[in-house]
Every structure is written in C-alpha cells, then in structure tokens.
Amino acid sequence: MNEIGSMEAVDFRYLLLEYYKKLDLDENSLAVILLVDHLLRQNNTFITADILSLKMSLKQKDIDDILAELIKRDLLSYEMNGKDMITTLEPLKKKLYKMFQLAVAKDKQNLASEERSALLSSLYAYFEKRLNRTLSPLENSTLSTWLDDGFTEEDIKAALEESIAAGRRSFKTIDRTLRTYRRRGDISREGYSGVSDNWDKSIEETIEMAKTKWLDDDD
C-alpha cells in the first residue's frame, strides 16, 4: 500500500484534531482547515477566502490571512490540475500521517521496552530462586545479552534446568548449552553452523569476572 493509500485508512479529521496543537495551529486555523476539507468532500475544487466567509463568522480578511499562513507553512496549497486551479490539503495530510506514524512507532517501542523489562525481571527472579543466590551485575548483563542474541525465555530457562540437572550451576555452562541449542537449530535448518562453544566475554567483562566470586564447579 502506498503512502496516500495508507493515509486514507486513517481519518484525516481525527488526526487533525489530535495533532493541530502540536502543529502550532490555533482554533481559527483549525476551523478554516475543517471547512476547506468539508467543501473538498462536497466536490468543490477551488476554495477561497470569500467562499469560506459565506459559511464562517470570521471576517474575510482574517480568513485570507489564515490561508496565506497555511500556504506559507506548506499545510495547504493551490495547484494547477490541467487548466484548472485546485485547492488541496495533501501537504497537511502527509505531515499529519508522518506524525501519526512516529507516534505509533514510539508506542510500540515503549511497549517493547516495558515487555523486555518485565521479561528480564522474571528471568532474574527465576534464576535467583533456582540458583538460590543473588546474581552478580555481570550475570544480569548476560541474561540481557542472551535476549539480544535471540534466545527465548523458554530457551534460557531450559538451559538453566539442563545445567542444574548436570550438577553445574555456572553461567558458563548455561551459555554453552544455549550455544548448543543454536548450533543444533542451525544444522537442522542450514546443514551447518558457525556457532562455537567458546564462552564469549569482552576484556571489560573479564575484569569484572575477576572481581566476582563465581559459584562455578566446572572450570
């Protein structure tokens, strides 16, 4: 679906009422725009201040000033359509739809952030309960990294349980188990895998690991 088609799926008047203040439009400008839109919907193609003044309590000069400001701000335009001059609100519609897209994207981002925070909190609590200890800052960071790497909550919990069942309770073992899951999946889908068994850690993580008392029995 193209941009114009997408805009038609969202009511222009709703978007206008929702965002006109953010566009720094006053109520007189809002009324002019709504009336222009109303007349366009009635198949009037060329709308001027004198036509609008017949339906509004504003003076014609004030309406003319508003139209000029809307044109200056690229919210309304007069264009040639063949030999005829027409009035169009397409510039304003595009701006409003862009604002709507950004608002939707922000809402999705906020929701994803909230869901991720809730998921991490759930994993922290689950790990601390199953390991019977408080997680270190690096371990908390590792849980987040596993999610970034695309492992699901179910994968991570299953790797923890498999490690516990094997009598090993370190994050090194859990990470190795997750890599095994990923390698098996890659081989099943592609016939090969580039995932290694190495415990991946940066220099900074190595320094912090040296400061952390690990309860690890499988070094």
PDB file of C-alpha atoms in Angstrom:
ATOM      1  CA  MET A   1       0.000   0.000   0.000  1.00  0.00           C
ATOM      2  CA  ASN A   2       1.416   3.431  -0.943  1.00  0.00           C
ATOM      3  CA  GLU A   3       1.579   6.381   1.447  1.00  0.00           C
ATOM      4  CA  ILE A   4      -1.598   8.070   0.172  1.00  0.00           C
ATOM      5  CA  GLY A   5      -3.493   4.784   0.386  1.00  0.00           C
ATOM      6  CA  SER A   6      -2.238   4.311   3.917  1.00  0.00           C
ATOM      7  CA  MET A   7      -3.362   7.812   4.879  1.00  0.00           C
ATOM      8  CA  GLU A   8      -6.870   7.106   3.646  1.00  0.00           C
ATOM      9  CA  ALA A   9      -7.084   4.255   6.172  1.00  0.00           C
ATOM     10  CA  VAL A  10      -6.749   6.814   8.994  1.00  0.00           C
ATOM     11  CA  ASP A  11      -9.407   9.533   9.280  1.00  0.00           C
ATOM     12  CA  PHE A  12      -7.850  12.902   8.430  1.00  0.00           C
ATOM     13  CA  ARG A  13     -10.172  14.833  10.733  1.00  0.00           C
ATOM     14  CA  TYR A  14      -9.246  12.619  13.670  1.00  0.00           C
ATOM     15  CA  LEU A  15      -5.547  13.214  13.042  1.00  0.00           C
ATOM     16  CA  LEU A  16      -6.121  16.939  12.627  1.00  0.00           C
ATOM     17  CA  LEU A  17      -7.972  17.255  15.944  1.00  0.00           C
ATOM     18  CA  GLU A  18      -5.378  15.050  17.622  1.00  0.00           C
ATOM     19  CA  TYR A  19      -2.309  16.944  16.413  1.00  0.00           C
ATOM     20  CA  TYR A  20      -3.318  20.505  15.460  1.00  0.00           C
ATOM     21  CA  LYS A  21      -1.899  21.900  18.707  1.00  0.00           C
ATOM     22  CA  LYS A  22       1.446  20.192  18.039  1.00  0.00           C
ATOM     23  CA  LEU A  23       1.426  21.867  14.620  1.00  0.00           C
ATOM     24  CA  ASP A  24       1.026  25.194  16.441  1.00  0.00           C
ATOM     25  CA  LEU A  25      -2.370  25.861  14.862  1.00  0.00           C
ATOM     26  CA  ASP A  26      -4.990  27.920  16.689  1.00  0.00           C
ATOM     27  CA  GLU A  27      -8.712  27.161  16.707  1.00  0.00           C
ATOM     28  CA  ASN A  28      -9.469  29.662  13.907  1.00  0.00           C
ATOM     29  CA  SER A  29      -6.972  27.919  11.655  1.00  0.00           C
ATOM     30  CA  LEU A  30      -8.451  24.582  12.690  1.00  0.00           C
ATOM     31  CA  ALA A  31     -11.937  25.776  11.734  1.00  0.00           C
ATOM     32  CA  VAL A  32     -10.725  27.009   8.343  1.00  0.00           C
ATOM     33  CA  ILE A  33      -8.993  23.692   7.602  1.00  0.00           C
ATOM     34  CA  LEU A  34     -12.030  21.656   8.653  1.00  0.00           C
ATOM     35  CA  LEU A  35     -14.292  23.752   6.449  1.00  0.00           C
ATOM     36  CA  VAL A  36     -11.902  23.502   3.492  1.00  0.00           C
ATOM     37  CA  ASP A  37     -11.905  19.739   3.948  1.00  0.00           C
ATOM     38  CA  HIS A  38     -15.696  19.737   4.206  1.00  0.00           C
ATOM     39  CA  LEU A  39     -16.048  21.659   0.940  1.00  0.00           C
ATOM     40  CA  LEU A  40     -13.498  19.463  -0.827  1.00  0.00           C
ATOM     41  CA  ARG A  41     -15.510  16.406   0.197  1.00  0.00           C
ATOM     42  CA  GLN A  42     -18.515  18.055  -1.471  1.00  0.00           C
ATOM     43  CA  ASN A  43     -16.579  18.164  -4.752  1.00  0.00           C
ATOM     44  CA  ASN A  44     -15.671  21.834  -4.547  1.00  0.00           C
ATOM     45  CA  THR A  45     -12.209  22.050  -6.077  1.00  0.00           C
ATOM     46  CA  PHE A  46     -11.199  25.718  -5.739  1.00  0.00           C
ATOM     47  CA  ILE A  47     -11.813  27.222  -2.317  1.00  0.00           C
ATOM     48  CA  THR A  48     -11.046  30.845  -1.469  1.00  0.00           C
ATOM     49  CA  ALA A  49     -11.492  33.192   1.470  1.00  0.00           C
ATOM     50  CA  ASP A  50     -14.667  34.742   0.017  1.00  0.00           C
ATOM     51  CA  ILE A  51     -16.266  31.279  -0.303  1.00  0.00           C
ATOM     52  CA  LEU A  52     -15.283  30.345   3.244  1.00  0.00           C
ATOM     53  CA  SER A  53     -16.563  33.658   4.634  1.00  0.00           C
ATOM     54  CA  LEU A  54     -20.083  32.712   3.498  1.00  0.00           C
ATOM     55  CA  LYS A  55     -20.034  29.827   5.984  1.00  0.00           C
ATOM     56  CA  MET A  56     -17.937  31.316   8.803  1.00  0.00           C
ATOM     57  CA  SER A  57     -18.277  34.112  11.346  1.00  0.00           C
ATOM     58  CA  LEU A  58     -14.660  35.167  10.732  1.00  0.00           C
ATOM     59  CA  LYS A  59     -14.044  38.197   8.566  1.00  0.00           C
ATOM     60  CA  GLN A  60     -12.902  37.528   5.019  1.00  0.00           C
ATOM     61  CA  LYS A  61      -9.581  39.312   5.631  1.00  0.00           C
ATOM     62  CA  ASP A  62      -8.885  37.138   8.668  1.00  0.00           C
ATOM     63  CA  ILE A  63      -9.666  34.011   6.650  1.00  0.00           C
ATOM     64  CA  ASP A  64      -7.418  35.241   3.861  1.00  0.00           C
ATOM     65  CA  ASP A  65      -4.590  35.768   6.369  1.00  0.00           C
ATOM     66  CA  ILE A  66      -5.080  32.246   7.709  1.00  0.00           C
ATOM     67  CA  LEU A  67      -4.992  30.743   4.211  1.00  0.00           C
ATOM     68  CA  ALA A  68      -1.816  32.673   3.422  1.00  0.00           C
ATOM     69  CA  GLU A  69      -0.182  31.376   6.614  1.00  0.00           C
ATOM     70  CA  LEU A  70      -1.235  27.800   5.823  1.00  0.00           C
ATOM     71  CA  ILE A  71       0.282  28.115   2.354  1.00  0.00           C
ATOM     72  CA  LYS A  72       3.477  29.608   3.811  1.00  0.00           C
ATOM     73  CA  ARG A  73       3.766  26.675   6.221  1.00  0.00           C
ATOM     74  CA  ASP A  74       3.102  24.144   3.450  1.00  0.00           C
ATOM     75  CA  LEU A  75      -0.103  22.873   5.037  1.00  0.00           C
ATOM     76  CA  LEU A  76      -2.395  23.881   2.175  1.00  0.00           C
ATOM     77  CA  SER A  77      -1.650  24.606  -1.456  1.00  0.00           C
ATOM     78  CA  TYR A  78      -3.215  25.802  -4.692  1.00  0.00           C
ATOM     79  CA  GLU A  79      -2.099  23.754  -7.688  1.00  0.00           C
ATOM     80  CA  MET A  80      -2.826  23.533 -11.390  1.00  0.00           C
ATOM     81  CA  ASN A  81      -4.792  20.468 -12.444  1.00  0.00           C
ATOM     82  CA  GLY A  82      -4.795  20.676 -16.220  1.00  0.00           C
ATOM     83  CA  LYS A  83      -6.206  24.117 -16.926  1.00  0.00           C
ATOM     84  CA  ASP A  84      -7.914  24.435 -13.547  1.00  0.00           C
ATOM     85  CA  MET A  85      -6.596  25.734 -10.241  1.00  0.00           C
ATOM     86  CA  ILE A  86      -7.465  23.470  -7.326  1.00  0.00           C
ATOM     87  CA  THR A  87      -7.160  23.611  -3.540  1.00  0.00           C
ATOM     88  CA  THR A  88      -5.503  20.695  -1.783  1.00  0.00           C
ATOM     89  CA  LEU A  89      -4.771  19.693   1.793  1.00  0.00           C
ATOM     90  CA  GLU A  90      -2.401  16.893   0.786  1.00  0.00           C
ATOM     91  CA  PRO A  91       0.660  18.647   2.290  1.00  0.00           C
ATOM     92  CA  LEU A  92      -1.083  18.806   5.665  1.00  0.00           C
ATOM     93  CA  LYS A  93      -2.318  15.233   5.370  1.00  0.00           C
ATOM     94  CA  LYS A  94       1.217  13.988   4.739  1.00  0.00           C
ATOM     95  CA  LYS A  95       2.536  15.868   7.780  1.00  0.00           C
ATOM     96  CA  LEU A  96      -0.241  14.529   9.990  1.00  0.00           C
ATOM     97  CA  TYR A  97       0.263  10.969   8.779  1.00  0.00           C
ATOM     98  CA  LYS A  98       4.002  11.252   9.450  1.00  0.00           C
ATOM     99  CA  MET A  99       3.266  12.428  12.995  1.00  0.00           C
ATOM    100  CA  PHE A 100       0.865   9.523  13.414  1.00  0.00           C
ATOM    101  CA  GLN A 101       3.483   7.025  12.168  1.00  0.00           C
ATOM    102  CA  LEU A 102       6.080   8.374  14.595  1.00  0.00           C
ATOM    103  CA  ALA A 103       3.605   8.229  17.487  1.00  0.00           C
ATOM    104  CA  VAL A 104       2.696   4.607  16.668  1.00  0.00           C
ATOM    105  CA  ALA A 105       6.374   3.658  16.382  1.00  0.00           C
ATOM    106  CA  LYS A 106       7.103   5.304  19.741  1.00  0.00           C
ATOM    107  CA  ASP A 107       4.198   3.486  21.388  1.00  0.00           C
ATOM    108  CA  LYS A 108       5.465   0.171  20.001  1.00  0.00           C
ATOM    109  CA  GLN A 109       8.975   0.948  21.218  1.00  0.00           C
ATOM    110  CA  ASN A 110       7.708   1.829  24.692  1.00  0.00           C
ATOM    111  CA  LEU A 111       5.618  -1.337  24.807  1.00  0.00           C
ATOM    112  CA  ALA A 112       8.575  -3.451  23.685  1.00  0.00           C
ATOM    113  CA  SER A 113      10.754  -1.801  26.336  1.00  0.00           C
ATOM    114  CA  GLU A 114       8.171  -2.485  29.045  1.00  0.00           C
ATOM    115  CA  GLU A 115       7.774  -6.094  27.915  1.00  0.00           C
ATOM    116  CA  ARG A 116      11.540  -6.581  27.872  1.00  0.00           C
ATOM    117  CA  SER A 117      11.905  -5.115  31.372  1.00  0.00           C
ATOM    118  CA  ALA A 118       9.169  -7.410  32.651  1.00  0.00           C
ATOM    119  CA  LEU A 119      10.806 -10.401  30.937  1.00  0.00           C
ATOM    120  CA  LEU A 120      14.220  -9.611  32.425  1.00  0.00           C
ATOM    121  CA  SER A 121      12.709  -9.177  35.889  1.00  0.00           C
ATOM    122  CA  SER A 122      11.012 -12.557  35.522  1.00  0.00           C
ATOM    123  CA  LEU A 123      14.271 -14.195  34.445  1.00  0.00           C
ATOM    124  CA  TYR A 124      16.235 -12.561  37.297  1.00  0.00           C
ATOM    125  CA  ALA A 125      13.748 -13.855  39.833  1.00  0.00           C
ATOM    126  CA  TYR A 126      13.696 -17.336  38.258  1.00  0.00           C
ATOM    127  CA  PHE A 127      17.487 -17.638  38.185  1.00  0.00           C
ATOM    128  CA  GLU A 128      17.952 -16.366  41.725  1.00  0.00           C
ATOM    129  CA  LYS A 129      15.349 -18.817  43.003  1.00  0.00           C
ATOM    130  CA  ARG A 130      16.795 -21.811  41.124  1.00  0.00           C
ATOM    131  CA  LEU A 131      20.421 -20.941  41.932  1.00  0.00           C
ATOM    132  CA  ASN A 132      19.499 -19.923  45.488  1.00  0.00           C
ATOM    133  CA  ARG A 133      21.673 -16.823  45.384  1.00  0.00           C
ATOM    134  CA  THR A 134      21.766 -13.214  44.201  1.00  0.00           C
ATOM    135  CA  LEU A 135      23.017 -12.701  40.648  1.00  0.00           C
ATOM    136  CA  SER A 136      26.090 -10.572  40.019  1.00  0.00           C
ATOM    137  CA  PRO A 137      25.885  -7.454  37.788  1.00  0.00           C
ATOM    138  CA  LEU A 138      27.699  -9.340  35.028  1.00  0.00           C
ATOM    139  CA  GLU A 139      25.227 -12.215  35.253  1.00  0.00           C
ATOM    140  CA  ASN A 140      22.332  -9.771  34.988  1.00  0.00           C
ATOM    141  CA  SER A 141      24.001  -8.295  31.911  1.00  0.00           C
ATOM    142  CA  THR A 142      24.480 -11.778  30.456  1.00  0.00           C
ATOM    143  CA  LEU A 143      20.759 -12.503  30.740  1.00  0.00           C
ATOM    144  CA  SER A 144      20.088  -9.349  28.736  1.00  0.00           C
ATOM    145  CA  THR A 145      22.715 -10.338  26.168  1.00  0.00           C
ATOM    146  CA  TRP A 146      21.079 -13.733  25.674  1.00  0.00           C
ATOM    147  CA  LEU A 147      17.802 -11.999  24.858  1.00  0.00           C
ATOM    148  CA  ASP A 148      19.635  -9.694  22.429  1.00  0.00           C
ATOM    149  CA  ASP A 149      21.082 -12.788  20.776  1.00  0.00           C
ATOM    150  CA  GLY A 150      17.575 -14.037  20.085  1.00  0.00           C
ATOM    151  CA  PHE A 151      17.237 -16.738  22.731  1.00  0.00           C
ATOM    152  CA  THR A 152      13.716 -17.041  24.109  1.00  0.00           C
ATOM    153  CA  GLU A 153      12.731 -17.113  27.765  1.00  0.00           C
ATOM    154  CA  GLU A 154      11.962 -20.807  27.322  1.00  0.00           C
ATOM    155  CA  ASP A 155      15.421 -21.465  25.832  1.00  0.00           C
ATOM    156  CA  ILE A 156      17.182 -19.704  28.697  1.00  0.00           C
ATOM    157  CA  LYS A 157      15.172 -21.432  31.411  1.00  0.00           C
ATOM    158  CA  ALA A 158      15.640 -24.812  29.724  1.00  0.00           C
ATOM    159  CA  ALA A 159      19.405 -24.269  29.540  1.00  0.00           C
ATOM    160  CA  LEU A 160      19.455 -23.387  33.243  1.00  0.00           C
ATOM    161  CA  GLU A 161      17.489 -26.504  34.161  1.00  0.00           C
ATOM    162  CA  GLU A 162      19.704 -28.700  31.970  1.00  0.00           C
ATOM    163  CA  SER A 163      22.808 -27.256  33.628  1.00  0.00           C
ATOM    164  CA  ILE A 164      21.380 -27.799  37.123  1.00  0.00           C
ATOM    165  CA  ALA A 165      20.452 -31.378  36.239  1.00  0.00           C
ATOM    166  CA  ALA A 166      24.064 -31.958  35.172  1.00  0.00           C
ATOM    167  CA  GLY A 167      25.259 -30.633  38.532  1.00  0.00           C
ATOM    168  CA  ARG A 168      26.702 -27.473  37.043  1.00  0.00           C
ATOM    169  CA  ARG A 169      25.301 -24.093  38.049  1.00  0.00           C
ATOM    170  CA  SER A 170      27.559 -21.586  36.282  1.00  0.00           C
ATOM    171  CA  PHE A 171      26.604 -19.113  33.582  1.00  0.00           C
ATOM    172  CA  LYS A 172      29.475 -20.538  31.544  1.00  0.00           C
ATOM    173  CA  THR A 173      27.681 -23.877  31.373  1.00  0.00           C
ATOM    174  CA  ILE A 174      24.331 -22.243  30.630  1.00  0.00           C
ATOM    175  CA  ASP A 175      25.887 -20.191  27.833  1.00  0.00           C
ATOM    176  CA  ARG A 176      27.480 -23.328  26.368  1.00  0.00           C
ATOM    177  CA  THR A 177      24.105 -25.089  26.493  1.00  0.00           C
ATOM    178  CA  LEU A 178      22.407 -22.210  24.701  1.00  0.00           C
ATOM    179  CA  ARG A 179      25.098 -22.275  22.022  1.00  0.00           C
ATOM    180  CA  THR A 180      24.451 -25.994  21.617  1.00  0.00           C
ATOM    181  CA  TYR A 181      20.742 -25.252  21.107  1.00  0.00           C
ATOM    182  CA  ARG A 182      21.607 -22.621  18.493  1.00  0.00           C
ATOM    183  CA  ARG A 183      24.087 -24.891  16.710  1.00  0.00           C
ATOM    184  CA  ARG A 184      21.588 -27.750  16.546  1.00  0.00           C
ATOM    185  CA  GLY A 185      18.958 -25.404  15.124  1.00  0.00           C
ATOM    186  CA  ASP A 186      21.388 -24.034  12.532  1.00  0.00           C
ATOM    187  CA  ILE A 187      22.440 -27.508  11.433  1.00  0.00           C
ATOM    188  CA  SER A 188      18.818 -28.630  11.236  1.00  0.00           C
ATOM    189  CA  ARG A 189      17.905 -25.655   9.022  1.00  0.00           C
ATOM    190  CA  GLU A 190      21.095 -24.985   7.059  1.00  0.00           C
ATOM    191  CA  GLY A 191      23.198 -28.119   7.416  1.00  0.00           C
ATOM    192  CA  TYR A 192      25.985 -26.248   9.165  1.00  0.00           C
ATOM    193  CA  SER A 193      26.591 -23.738  11.971  1.00  0.00           C
ATOM    194  CA  GLY A 194      29.172 -21.068  12.701  1.00  0.00           C
ATOM    195  CA  VAL A 195      28.365 -21.047  16.421  1.00  0.00           C
ATOM    196  CA  SER A 196      31.322 -22.006  18.595  1.00  0.00           C
ATOM    197  CA  ASP A 197      31.473 -23.494  22.076  1.00  0.00           C
ATOM    198  CA  ASN A 198      33.608 -20.658  23.425  1.00  0.00           C
ATOM    199  CA  TRP A 199      32.469 -18.640  26.418  1.00  0.00           C
ATOM    200  CA  ASP A 200      32.250 -15.205  24.812  1.00  0.00           C
ATOM    201  CA  LYS A 201      33.437 -12.338  27.006  1.00  0.00           C
ATOM    202  CA  SER A 202      34.972  -8.907  26.429  1.00  0.00           C
ATOM    203  CA  ILE A 203      38.027  -7.540  28.232  1.00  0.00           C
ATOM    204  CA  GLU A 204      35.804  -5.422  30.455  1.00  0.00           C
ATOM    205  CA  GLU A 205      33.702  -8.448  31.353  1.00  0.00           C
ATOM    206  CA  THR A 206      36.869 -10.403  32.133  1.00  0.00           C
ATOM    207  CA  ILE A 207      37.933  -7.705  34.576  1.00  0.00           C
ATOM    208  CA  GLU A 208      34.545  -7.763  36.279  1.00  0.00           C
ATOM    209  CA  MET A 209      34.544 -11.558  36.340  1.00  0.00           C
ATOM    210  CA  ALA A 210      37.826 -11.395  38.251  1.00  0.00           C
ATOM    211  CA  LYS A 211      36.108  -9.229  40.853  1.00  0.00           C
ATOM    212  CA  THR A 212      33.125 -11.562  41.138  1.00  0.00           C
ATOM    213  CA  LYS A 213      33.039 -14.651  43.308  1.00  0.00           C
ATOM    214  CA  TRP A 214      31.749 -17.313  40.968  1.00  0.00           C
ATOM    215  CA  LEU A 215      29.999 -20.377  42.224  1.00  0.00           C
ATOM    216  CA  ASP A 216      31.355 -22.482  39.418  1.00  0.00           C
ATOM    217  CA  ASP A 217      32.319 -26.111  39.657  1.00  0.00           C
ATOM    218  CA  ASP A 218      33.057 -26.774  36.004  1.00  0.00           C
ATOM    219  CA  ASP A 219      36.037 -24.525  35.111  1.00  0.00           C
TER     220      ASP A 219
END
